[in-house]
Tab-separated table of C-alpha atoms in Angstrom:
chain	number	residue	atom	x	y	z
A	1	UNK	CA	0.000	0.000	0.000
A	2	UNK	CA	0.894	3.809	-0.015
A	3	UNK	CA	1.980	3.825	3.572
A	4	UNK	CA	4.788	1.111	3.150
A	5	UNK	CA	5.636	2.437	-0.429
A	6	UNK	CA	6.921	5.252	0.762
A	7	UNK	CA	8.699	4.167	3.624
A	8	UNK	CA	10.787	1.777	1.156
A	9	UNK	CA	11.619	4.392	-1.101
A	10	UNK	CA	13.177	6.222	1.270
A	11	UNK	CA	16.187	4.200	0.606
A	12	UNK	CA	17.808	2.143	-2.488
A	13	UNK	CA	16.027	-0.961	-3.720
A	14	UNK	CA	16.693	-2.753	-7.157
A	15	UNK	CA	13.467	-4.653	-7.043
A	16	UNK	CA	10.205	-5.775	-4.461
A	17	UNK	CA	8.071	-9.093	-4.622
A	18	UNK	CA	4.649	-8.833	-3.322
A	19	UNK	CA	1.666	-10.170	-3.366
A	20	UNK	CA	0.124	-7.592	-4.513
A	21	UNK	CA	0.862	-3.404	-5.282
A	22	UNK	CA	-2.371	-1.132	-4.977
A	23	UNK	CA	-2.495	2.469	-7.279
A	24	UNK	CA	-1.355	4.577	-4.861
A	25	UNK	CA	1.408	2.510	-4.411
A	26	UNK	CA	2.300	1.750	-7.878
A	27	UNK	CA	2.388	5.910	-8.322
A	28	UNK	CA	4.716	5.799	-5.666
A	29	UNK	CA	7.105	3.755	-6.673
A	30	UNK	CA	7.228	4.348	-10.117
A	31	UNK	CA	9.236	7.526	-9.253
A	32	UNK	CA	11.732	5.106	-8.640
A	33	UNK	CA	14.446	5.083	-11.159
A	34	UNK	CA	15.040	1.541	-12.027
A	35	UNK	CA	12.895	-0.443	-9.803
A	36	UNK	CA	11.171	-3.491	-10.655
A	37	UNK	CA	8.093	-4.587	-9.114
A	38	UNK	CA	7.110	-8.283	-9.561
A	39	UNK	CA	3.543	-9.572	-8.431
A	40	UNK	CA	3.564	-13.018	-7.109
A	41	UNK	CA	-0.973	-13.572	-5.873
A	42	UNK	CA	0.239	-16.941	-4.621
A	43	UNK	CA	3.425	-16.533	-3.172
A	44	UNK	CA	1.951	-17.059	0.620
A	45	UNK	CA	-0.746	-19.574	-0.551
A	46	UNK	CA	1.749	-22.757	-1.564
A	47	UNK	CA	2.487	-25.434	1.286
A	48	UNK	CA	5.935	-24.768	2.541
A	49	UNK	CA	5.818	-28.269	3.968
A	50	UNK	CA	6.599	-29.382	1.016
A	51	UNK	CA	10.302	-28.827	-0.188
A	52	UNK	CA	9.635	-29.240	-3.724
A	53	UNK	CA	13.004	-28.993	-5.947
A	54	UNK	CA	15.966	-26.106	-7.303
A	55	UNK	CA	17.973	-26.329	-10.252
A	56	UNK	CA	21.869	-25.445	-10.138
A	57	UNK	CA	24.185	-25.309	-12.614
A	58	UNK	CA	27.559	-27.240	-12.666
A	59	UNK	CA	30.463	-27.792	-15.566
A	60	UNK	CA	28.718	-30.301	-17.827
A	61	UNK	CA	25.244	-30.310	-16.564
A	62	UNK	CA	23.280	-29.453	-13.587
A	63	UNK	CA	22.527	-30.589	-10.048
A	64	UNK	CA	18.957	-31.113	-8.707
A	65	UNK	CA	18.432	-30.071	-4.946
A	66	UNK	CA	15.842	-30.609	-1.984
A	67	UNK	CA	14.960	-27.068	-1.394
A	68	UNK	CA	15.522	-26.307	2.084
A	69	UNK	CA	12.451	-25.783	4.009
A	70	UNK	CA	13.061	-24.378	8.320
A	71	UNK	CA	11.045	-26.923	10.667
A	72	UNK	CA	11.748	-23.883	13.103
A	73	UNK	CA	8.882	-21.728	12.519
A	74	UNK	CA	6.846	-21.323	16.100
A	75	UNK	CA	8.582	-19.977	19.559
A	76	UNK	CA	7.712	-23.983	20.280
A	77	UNK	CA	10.452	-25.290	18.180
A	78	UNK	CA	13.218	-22.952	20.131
A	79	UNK	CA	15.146	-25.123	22.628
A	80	UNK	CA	16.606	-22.895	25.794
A	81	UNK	CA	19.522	-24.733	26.819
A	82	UNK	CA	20.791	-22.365	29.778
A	83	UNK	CA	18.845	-21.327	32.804
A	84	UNK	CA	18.767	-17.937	31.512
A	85	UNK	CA	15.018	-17.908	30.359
A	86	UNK	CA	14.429	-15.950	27.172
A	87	UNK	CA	11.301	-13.280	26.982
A	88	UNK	CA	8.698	-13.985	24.338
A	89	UNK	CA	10.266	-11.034	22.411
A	90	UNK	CA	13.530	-12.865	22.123
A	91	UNK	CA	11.888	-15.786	21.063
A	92	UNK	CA	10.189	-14.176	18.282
A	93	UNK	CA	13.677	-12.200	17.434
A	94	UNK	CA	15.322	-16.076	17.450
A	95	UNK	CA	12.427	-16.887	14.917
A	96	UNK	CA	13.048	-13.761	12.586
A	97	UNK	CA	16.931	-14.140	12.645
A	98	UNK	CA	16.588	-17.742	11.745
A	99	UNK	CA	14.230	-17.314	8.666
A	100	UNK	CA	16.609	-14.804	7.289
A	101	UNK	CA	19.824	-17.415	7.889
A	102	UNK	CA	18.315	-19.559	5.980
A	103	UNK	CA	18.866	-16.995	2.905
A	104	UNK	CA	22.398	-16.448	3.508
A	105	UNK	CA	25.559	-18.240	2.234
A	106	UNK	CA	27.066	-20.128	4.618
A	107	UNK	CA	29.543	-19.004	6.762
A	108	UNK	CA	26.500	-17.073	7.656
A	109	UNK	CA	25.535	-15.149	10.550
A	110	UNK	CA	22.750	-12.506	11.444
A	111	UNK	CA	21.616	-10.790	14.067
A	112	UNK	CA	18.684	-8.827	15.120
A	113	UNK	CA	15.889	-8.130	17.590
A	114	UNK	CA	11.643	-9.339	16.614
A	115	UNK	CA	11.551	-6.510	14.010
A	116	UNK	CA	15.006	-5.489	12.155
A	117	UNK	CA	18.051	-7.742	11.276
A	118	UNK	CA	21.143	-5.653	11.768
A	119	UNK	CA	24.039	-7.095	10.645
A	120	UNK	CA	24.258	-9.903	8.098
A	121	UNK	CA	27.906	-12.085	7.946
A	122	UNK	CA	28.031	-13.808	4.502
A	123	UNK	CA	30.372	-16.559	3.061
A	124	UNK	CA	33.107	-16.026	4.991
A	125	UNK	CA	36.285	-18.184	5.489
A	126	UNK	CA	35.407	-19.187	9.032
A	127	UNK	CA	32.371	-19.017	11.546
A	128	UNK	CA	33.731	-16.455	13.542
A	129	UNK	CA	34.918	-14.269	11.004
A	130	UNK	CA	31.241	-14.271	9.671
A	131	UNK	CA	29.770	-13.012	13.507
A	132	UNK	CA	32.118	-10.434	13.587
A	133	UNK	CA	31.483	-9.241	10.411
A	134	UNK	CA	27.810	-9.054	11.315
A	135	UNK	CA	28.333	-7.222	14.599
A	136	UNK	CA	30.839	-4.753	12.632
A	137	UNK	CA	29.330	-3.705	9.971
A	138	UNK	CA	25.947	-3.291	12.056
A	139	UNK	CA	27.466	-1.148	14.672
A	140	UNK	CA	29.709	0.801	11.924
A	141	UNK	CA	27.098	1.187	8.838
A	142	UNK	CA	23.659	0.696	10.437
A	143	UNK	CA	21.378	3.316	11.802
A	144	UNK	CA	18.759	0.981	13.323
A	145	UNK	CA	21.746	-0.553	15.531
A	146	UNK	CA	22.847	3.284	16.436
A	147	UNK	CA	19.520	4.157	17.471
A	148	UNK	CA	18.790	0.528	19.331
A	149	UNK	CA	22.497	1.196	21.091
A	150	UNK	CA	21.105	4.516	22.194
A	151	UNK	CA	17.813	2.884	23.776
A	152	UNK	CA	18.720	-0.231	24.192
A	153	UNK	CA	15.151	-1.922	24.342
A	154	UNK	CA	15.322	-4.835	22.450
A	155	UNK	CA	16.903	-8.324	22.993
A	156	UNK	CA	19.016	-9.152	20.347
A	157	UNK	CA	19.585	-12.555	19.159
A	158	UNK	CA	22.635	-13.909	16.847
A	159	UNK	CA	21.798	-16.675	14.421
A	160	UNK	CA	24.822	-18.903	13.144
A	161	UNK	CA	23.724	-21.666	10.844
A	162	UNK	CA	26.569	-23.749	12.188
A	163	UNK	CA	28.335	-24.956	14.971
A	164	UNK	CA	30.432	-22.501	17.161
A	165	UNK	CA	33.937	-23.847	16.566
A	166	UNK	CA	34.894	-21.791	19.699
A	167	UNK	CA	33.908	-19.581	22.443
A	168	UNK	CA	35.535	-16.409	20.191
A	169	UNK	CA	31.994	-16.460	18.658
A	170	UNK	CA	30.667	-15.936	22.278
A	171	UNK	CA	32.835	-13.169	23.516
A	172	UNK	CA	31.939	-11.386	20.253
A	173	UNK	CA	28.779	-11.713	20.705
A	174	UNK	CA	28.887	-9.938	24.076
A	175	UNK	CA	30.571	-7.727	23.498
A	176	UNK	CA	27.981	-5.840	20.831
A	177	UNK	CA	25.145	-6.684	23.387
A	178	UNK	CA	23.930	-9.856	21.758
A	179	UNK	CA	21.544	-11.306	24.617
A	180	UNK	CA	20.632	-14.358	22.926
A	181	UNK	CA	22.586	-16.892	20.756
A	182	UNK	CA	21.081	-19.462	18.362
A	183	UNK	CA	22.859	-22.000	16.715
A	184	UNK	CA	23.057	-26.231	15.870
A	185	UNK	CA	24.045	-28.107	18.226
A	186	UNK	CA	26.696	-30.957	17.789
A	187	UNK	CA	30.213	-29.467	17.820
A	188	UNK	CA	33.363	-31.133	20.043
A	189	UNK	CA	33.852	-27.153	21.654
A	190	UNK	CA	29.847	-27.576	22.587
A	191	UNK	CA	30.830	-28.055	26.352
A	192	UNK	CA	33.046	-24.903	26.364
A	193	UNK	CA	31.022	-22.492	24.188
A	194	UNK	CA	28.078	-23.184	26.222
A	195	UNK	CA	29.787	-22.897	29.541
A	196	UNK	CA	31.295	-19.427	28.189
A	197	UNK	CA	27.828	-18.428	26.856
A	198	UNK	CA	26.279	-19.009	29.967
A	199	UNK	CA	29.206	-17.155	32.062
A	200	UNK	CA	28.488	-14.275	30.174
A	201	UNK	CA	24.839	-14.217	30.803
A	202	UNK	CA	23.600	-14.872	27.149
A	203	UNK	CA	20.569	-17.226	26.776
A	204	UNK	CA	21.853	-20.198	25.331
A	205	UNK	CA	18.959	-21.425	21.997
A	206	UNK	CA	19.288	-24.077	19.280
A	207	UNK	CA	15.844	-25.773	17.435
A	208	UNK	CA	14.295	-28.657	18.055
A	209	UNK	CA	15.415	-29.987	14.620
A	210	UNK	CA	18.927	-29.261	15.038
A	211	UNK	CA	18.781	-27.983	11.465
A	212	UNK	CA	21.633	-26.442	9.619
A	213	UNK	CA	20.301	-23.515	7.062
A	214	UNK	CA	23.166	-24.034	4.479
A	215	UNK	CA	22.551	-21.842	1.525
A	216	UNK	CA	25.560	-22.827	-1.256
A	217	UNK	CA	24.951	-21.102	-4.058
């Protein structure tokens, strides 16, 4: 609609995917140099149960791929693994941060509170390397982490869509405010990056699937 037009051209977009744009939005937008609009009418309706299939291309033919579909979709499928207990605003940040992991090229990383994701760490080398970036470039480049900083009212939660290789990722984490970490669960360093996690009062979360959101593209 109008309303949410105009707050995204405020700021540089090559193209949005909607369900649907109304007239006053479509005038809104098309003062938009460059900016493609694509209607999808179904692109909520399908069953996203099913993982249906993607098509990749390699040197002398192509590979055919289960699309990855999150079981982690309700505050349910969270796991708190620490006896810090998270509020149902950091369970719903853990859900957000998750969903957009599973878009990101692994090394990934984001963080975020139940509304904005801040930082985004993307095919990096290592894990770490990939949280720090996040954390960085948030604090350095965004103005919804500024103006958070300055309030501090929200819980933010770190999504890694591996295993912390060690407790580096931690002390990173707490050191930008990070209140919440989510990752899989499964790594030799568990013991120690939990113990750290805990010492430094963030609320320890992986999913009840133990999933891994790779994205390899």
């Amino acid at each position: 609609n109008r309303e949410l037009a105009e707050r995204i051209a405020k700021t540089f977009v090559d193209g949005i995917i909607a369900k649907d744009f109304d007239e006053d939005a479509r005038s809104v937008l098309a003062n938009k140099k460059d900016l493609r609009l694509l209607a999808l009418p179904d692109i909520y309706e399908h069953d996203h149960g099913e993982h249906g299939w993607e098509i990749k291309s390699v040197r002398g033919g192509i590979l055919l791929a289960e699309r990855y579909v999150s079981q982690t979709v309700t505050r349910d499928d969270i796991l708190v693994r620490s006896e810090h207990q998270p509020s149902p605003e950091m369970l719903d940040a853990a859900l957000l941060q998750w969903c957009v992991l599973g878009y990101v090229r692994s090394n990934a990383a984001v963080f975020g509170d139940d509304k904005v994701t801040y930082g985004v760490g993307s095919g990096q080398g290592s894990r770490v390397d990939a949280i720090r970036n996040a954390l960085e470039h948030a604090a350095e480049r965004s103005p919804y982490y500024t103006s958070w900083a300055a309030n501090q009212d929200k819980e933010l939660v770190l999504a890694t869509d591996g295993f912390p290789p060690e407790t580096d990722s931690i002390e990173a984490c707490a050191k930008y405010s990070v209140k919440g970490f989510l990752s899989p669960i499964g790594s030799i360093k568990d013991k120690a990056v939990y113990e750290r996690g805990v010492e430094l009062g963030l609320v320890m979360l992986t999913t009840k699937s133990n999933e891994r959101p790779f994205t390899h593209r």
